[in-house]
Amino acid sequence: ALGFSSGNAFFTNKWDTSFGGYWADGFACSRKKDTADGTFMNKYSAITAGGYNNSQQFVIGQQRAIIRLTGAAAGKVVEGWYSTNTTYAYTSMKNGDSFSKKFGGTSGNDSDFFLLHFIGWHNGVLKKDTVKFYLADFRSANNSEDYIVNNWRWVNLSALGNVDSVQLFMTSSDVGQWGINTPLFY
């Protein structure tokens, strides 16, 4: 399997060599700190300008990325992890771009959201419980409660129970004829 490890977590990664090469699936290990360039060319930066607790390294994930647990962690409860938006996704939701709308719309009243889902697997069986974390939430009737995550936030994953892998996927209110318009990175 392709990827990289941190402790007892194996982060899947697929690099496709066609078209000159591109990150096709899973996670990428990053040290990028650019919070100004909100384009696709800057998909490896976190909006926080670094990792949790000022760490220099962090992972960027994309749609359907999988974390496999190894060693003593396999088949156990995962307490959680810290999550935030990439600069690309954050800027796209905040300002809109040629593919995505500005969250809240022109009036600020659109009920937009960007939601990260965590699903667990144990012994090849999909768990029934999922954990959901809003990377952006504009669903409140009170616009002062609208937000786009721009800091590291703890996501408690213990509700998944015993797992040997966790898969992450995203949903968004901003959907077009080819699927989700919001940049699918976290």
mmCIF file of C-alpha atoms in Angstrom:
data_model
loop_
_atom_site.group_PDB
_atom_site.id
_atom_site.type_symbol
_atom_site.label_atom_id
_atom_site.label_comp_id
_atom_site.label_asym_id
_atom_site.label_seq_id
_atom_site.Cartn_x
_atom_site.Cartn_y
_atom_site.Cartn_z
ATOM 1 C CA ALA A 1 0.000 0.000 0.000
ATOM 2 C CA LEU A 2 1.196 3.489 -0.776
ATOM 3 C CA GLY A 3 1.293 6.147 1.907
ATOM 4 C CA PHE A 4 3.138 7.189 5.038
ATOM 5 C CA SER A 5 2.939 6.532 8.778
ATOM 6 C CA SER A 6 2.793 8.624 11.902
ATOM 7 C CA GLY A 7 2.863 6.458 15.002
ATOM 8 C CA ASN A 8 0.223 3.745 14.559
ATOM 9 C CA ALA A 9 -1.640 5.649 11.837
ATOM 10 C CA PHE A 10 -0.978 4.843 8.172
ATOM 11 C CA PHE A 11 -2.174 7.614 5.834
ATOM 12 C CA THR A 12 -2.974 6.306 2.358
ATOM 13 C CA ASN A 13 -1.626 8.227 -0.607
ATOM 14 C CA LYS A 14 -1.711 7.716 -4.358
ATOM 15 C CA TRP A 15 0.501 9.631 -6.759
ATOM 16 C CA ASP A 16 -0.598 9.161 -10.375
ATOM 17 C CA THR A 17 2.258 9.491 -12.880
ATOM 18 C CA SER A 18 0.031 10.312 -15.878
ATOM 19 C CA PHE A 19 -0.148 13.901 -17.176
ATOM 20 C CA GLY A 20 3.200 14.713 -15.537
ATOM 21 C CA GLY A 21 2.098 13.402 -12.143
ATOM 22 C CA TYR A 22 -0.508 14.491 -9.617
ATOM 23 C CA TRP A 23 -1.818 13.689 -6.129
ATOM 24 C CA ALA A 24 -4.720 11.410 -6.974
ATOM 25 C CA ASP A 25 -6.003 10.098 -3.639
ATOM 26 C CA GLY A 26 -5.587 10.015 0.124
ATOM 27 C CA PHE A 27 -3.383 12.298 2.188
ATOM 28 C CA ALA A 28 -0.355 14.466 1.487
ATOM 29 C CA CYS A 29 2.220 15.387 4.112
ATOM 30 C CA SER A 30 2.810 19.149 4.042
ATOM 31 C CA ARG A 31 4.826 22.004 5.536
ATOM 32 C CA LYS A 32 3.246 24.732 3.368
ATOM 33 C CA LYS A 33 2.245 27.908 5.216
ATOM 34 C CA ASP A 34 0.751 30.149 2.506
ATOM 35 C CA THR A 35 -2.491 31.726 3.767
ATOM 36 C CA ALA A 36 -2.721 34.296 0.938
ATOM 37 C CA ASP A 37 -2.934 32.202 -2.262
ATOM 38 C CA GLY A 38 -6.479 30.828 -2.250
ATOM 39 C CA THR A 39 -6.187 29.036 -5.596
ATOM 40 C CA PHE A 40 -5.830 25.415 -6.651
ATOM 41 C CA MET A 41 -2.083 25.987 -6.965
ATOM 42 C CA ASN A 42 -1.974 26.224 -3.143
ATOM 43 C CA LYS A 43 -3.917 23.116 -2.149
ATOM 44 C CA TYR A 44 -1.227 21.924 0.320
ATOM 45 C CA SER A 45 -1.453 24.849 2.809
ATOM 46 C CA ALA A 46 -3.589 24.941 5.946
ATOM 47 C CA ILE A 47 -5.391 28.238 6.623
ATOM 48 C CA THR A 48 -3.666 28.179 10.039
ATOM 49 C CA ALA A 49 -0.188 28.662 8.462
ATOM 50 C CA GLY A 50 1.060 25.447 10.067
ATOM 51 C CA GLY A 51 0.104 22.328 11.954
ATOM 52 C CA TYR A 52 -1.715 21.918 15.245
ATOM 53 C CA ASN A 53 0.145 23.328 18.258
ATOM 54 C CA ASN A 54 2.637 25.066 15.925
ATOM 55 C CA SER A 55 3.933 21.801 14.476
ATOM 56 C CA GLN A 56 5.826 22.203 11.218
ATOM 57 C CA GLN A 57 4.223 19.170 9.534
ATOM 58 C CA PHE A 58 0.593 18.206 9.017
ATOM 59 C CA VAL A 59 -1.505 16.234 6.567
ATOM 60 C CA ILE A 60 -3.867 17.533 3.928
ATOM 61 C CA GLY A 61 -6.645 15.145 2.974
ATOM 62 C CA GLN A 62 -9.017 14.899 0.076
ATOM 63 C CA GLN A 63 -12.326 13.168 -0.672
ATOM 64 C CA ARG A 64 -12.502 9.508 0.505
ATOM 65 C CA ALA A 65 -9.038 9.472 2.132
ATOM 66 C CA ILE A 66 -8.384 6.527 4.462
ATOM 67 C CA ILE A 67 -6.366 6.245 7.671
ATOM 68 C CA ARG A 68 -5.440 2.650 8.547
ATOM 69 C CA LEU A 69 -4.560 1.832 12.137
ATOM 70 C CA THR A 70 -1.560 -0.406 12.722
ATOM 71 C CA GLY A 71 0.165 -2.079 15.652
ATOM 72 C CA ALA A 72 -1.416 -1.587 19.074
ATOM 73 C CA ALA A 73 -3.985 0.889 17.664
ATOM 74 C CA ALA A 74 -5.612 -1.572 15.215
ATOM 75 C CA GLY A 75 -9.133 -2.489 16.286
ATOM 76 C CA LYS A 76 -9.224 0.096 19.094
ATOM 77 C CA VAL A 77 -11.123 3.336 19.744
ATOM 78 C CA VAL A 78 -9.663 6.462 18.137
ATOM 79 C CA GLU A 79 -10.069 9.366 20.557
ATOM 80 C CA GLY A 80 -10.038 12.002 17.831
ATOM 81 C CA TRP A 81 -7.972 14.378 15.765
ATOM 82 C CA TYR A 82 -7.592 18.078 15.005
ATOM 83 C CA SER A 83 -9.010 19.441 11.774
ATOM 84 C CA THR A 84 -9.088 22.730 9.855
ATOM 85 C CA ASN A 85 -9.595 24.035 6.325
ATOM 86 C CA THR A 86 -6.965 24.365 3.656
ATOM 87 C CA THR A 87 -6.217 27.882 2.448
ATOM 88 C CA TYR A 88 -7.758 26.930 -0.906
ATOM 89 C CA ALA A 89 -11.069 25.680 0.533
ATOM 90 C CA TYR A 90 -11.295 28.494 3.111
ATOM 91 C CA THR A 91 -10.709 31.258 0.552
ATOM 92 C CA SER A 92 -13.096 29.675 -1.945
ATOM 93 C CA MET A 93 -15.920 29.560 0.610
ATOM 94 C CA LYS A 94 -15.149 33.039 1.978
ATOM 95 C CA ASN A 95 -14.931 34.887 -1.353
ATOM 96 C CA GLY A 96 -16.267 32.546 -4.037
ATOM 97 C CA ASP A 97 -14.248 31.817 -7.182
ATOM 98 C CA SER A 98 -14.766 30.703 -10.785
ATOM 99 C CA PHE A 99 -16.003 27.277 -9.595
ATOM 100 C CA SER A 100 -17.526 27.875 -6.162
ATOM 101 C CA LYS A 101 -19.985 30.310 -4.653
ATOM 102 C CA LYS A 102 -19.324 32.664 -1.750
ATOM 103 C CA PHE A 103 -20.862 30.925 1.263
ATOM 104 C CA GLY A 104 -23.944 32.761 2.482
ATOM 105 C CA GLY A 105 -24.436 34.171 -1.012
ATOM 106 C CA THR A 106 -24.675 37.877 -1.814
ATOM 107 C CA SER A 107 -27.237 38.494 0.940
ATOM 108 C CA GLY A 108 -25.432 36.361 3.513
ATOM 109 C CA ASN A 109 -28.661 34.393 4.032
ATOM 110 C CA ASP A 110 -27.908 31.247 1.966
ATOM 111 C CA SER A 111 -27.841 28.138 4.186
ATOM 112 C CA ASP A 112 -24.448 26.861 3.056
ATOM 113 C CA PHE A 113 -22.301 24.190 4.683
ATOM 114 C CA PHE A 114 -19.108 22.181 4.178
ATOM 115 C CA LEU A 115 -19.224 18.979 6.187
ATOM 116 C CA LEU A 116 -16.486 16.447 6.943
ATOM 117 C CA HIS A 117 -17.759 12.914 7.666
ATOM 118 C CA PHE A 118 -15.738 10.251 9.505
ATOM 119 C CA ILE A 119 -16.770 6.626 8.996
ATOM 120 C CA GLY A 120 -15.184 3.667 10.691
ATOM 121 C CA TRP A 121 -14.382 0.184 9.478
ATOM 122 C CA HIS A 122 -13.680 -2.830 11.663
ATOM 123 C CA ASN A 123 -12.694 -6.238 10.270
ATOM 124 C CA GLY A 124 -13.848 -5.178 6.791
ATOM 125 C CA VAL A 125 -17.323 -4.154 7.990
ATOM 126 C CA LEU A 126 -18.601 -0.572 7.755
ATOM 127 C CA LYS A 127 -19.627 0.762 11.172
ATOM 128 C CA LYS A 128 -23.116 2.237 11.556
ATOM 129 C CA ASP A 129 -22.054 5.281 13.581
ATOM 130 C CA THR A 130 -20.464 8.252 11.844
ATOM 131 C CA VAL A 131 -19.006 11.497 13.182
ATOM 132 C CA LYS A 132 -19.718 14.776 11.415
ATOM 133 C CA PHE A 133 -17.687 17.974 11.654
ATOM 134 C CA TYR A 134 -18.658 21.254 9.969
ATOM 135 C CA LEU A 135 -15.703 22.948 8.283
ATOM 136 C CA ALA A 136 -18.171 25.752 7.456
ATOM 137 C CA ASP A 137 -21.730 26.281 8.644
ATOM 138 C CA PHE A 138 -24.064 29.037 7.440
ATOM 139 C CA ARG A 139 -27.336 27.213 8.240
ATOM 140 C CA SER A 140 -28.401 29.417 11.171
ATOM 141 C CA ALA A 141 -31.112 32.044 10.654
ATOM 142 C CA ASN A 142 -28.796 34.329 12.645
ATOM 143 C CA ASN A 143 -25.952 35.306 10.273
ATOM 144 C CA SER A 144 -23.682 36.217 13.205
ATOM 145 C CA GLU A 145 -23.452 32.470 13.932
ATOM 146 C CA ASP A 146 -22.122 31.641 10.449
ATOM 147 C CA TYR A 147 -18.503 30.484 10.311
ATOM 148 C CA ILE A 148 -15.724 28.995 8.215
ATOM 149 C CA VAL A 149 -13.171 27.145 10.353
ATOM 150 C CA ASN A 150 -9.801 28.928 10.331
ATOM 151 C CA ASN A 151 -8.166 27.325 13.376
ATOM 152 C CA TRP A 152 -7.413 23.790 14.551
ATOM 153 C CA ARG A 153 -10.475 22.190 16.156
ATOM 154 C CA TRP A 154 -10.704 18.911 18.033
ATOM 155 C CA VAL A 155 -13.034 16.291 16.531
ATOM 156 C CA ASN A 156 -14.010 13.558 19.019
ATOM 157 C CA LEU A 157 -14.085 10.245 17.129
ATOM 158 C CA SER A 158 -14.745 7.914 20.080
ATOM 159 C CA ALA A 159 -18.375 7.411 18.931
ATOM 160 C CA LEU A 160 -17.010 5.283 16.055
ATOM 161 C CA GLY A 161 -16.084 2.595 18.595
ATOM 162 C CA ASN A 162 -13.420 0.013 17.775
ATOM 163 C CA VAL A 163 -12.006 0.577 14.292
ATOM 164 C CA ASP A 164 -9.100 -0.573 12.182
ATOM 165 C CA SER A 165 -9.536 2.229 9.624
ATOM 166 C CA VAL A 166 -11.296 5.574 9.295
ATOM 167 C CA GLN A 167 -12.447 7.011 5.993
ATOM 168 C CA LEU A 168 -13.196 10.701 5.520
ATOM 169 C CA PHE A 169 -15.507 12.236 2.982
ATOM 170 C CA MET A 170 -17.117 15.627 2.449
ATOM 171 C CA THR A 171 -20.503 17.008 1.510
ATOM 172 C CA SER A 172 -21.377 20.604 0.682
ATOM 173 C CA SER A 173 -24.381 22.757 -0.097
ATOM 174 C CA ASP A 174 -22.522 24.102 -3.153
ATOM 175 C CA VAL A 175 -23.189 21.422 -5.763
ATOM 176 C CA GLY A 176 -23.243 21.763 -9.557
ATOM 177 C CA GLN A 177 -23.843 19.449 -12.504
ATOM 178 C CA TRP A 178 -20.454 17.704 -11.957
ATOM 179 C CA GLY A 179 -20.768 17.348 -8.174
ATOM 180 C CA ILE A 180 -19.467 19.411 -5.271
ATOM 181 C CA ASN A 181 -18.037 22.815 -6.229
ATOM 182 C CA THR A 182 -16.323 23.481 -2.881
ATOM 183 C CA PRO A 183 -12.644 22.423 -3.032
ATOM 184 C CA LEU A 184 -12.573 18.935 -1.492
ATOM 185 C CA PHE A 185 -9.518 19.392 0.743
ATOM 186 C CA TYR A 186 -9.128 19.656 4.528
#
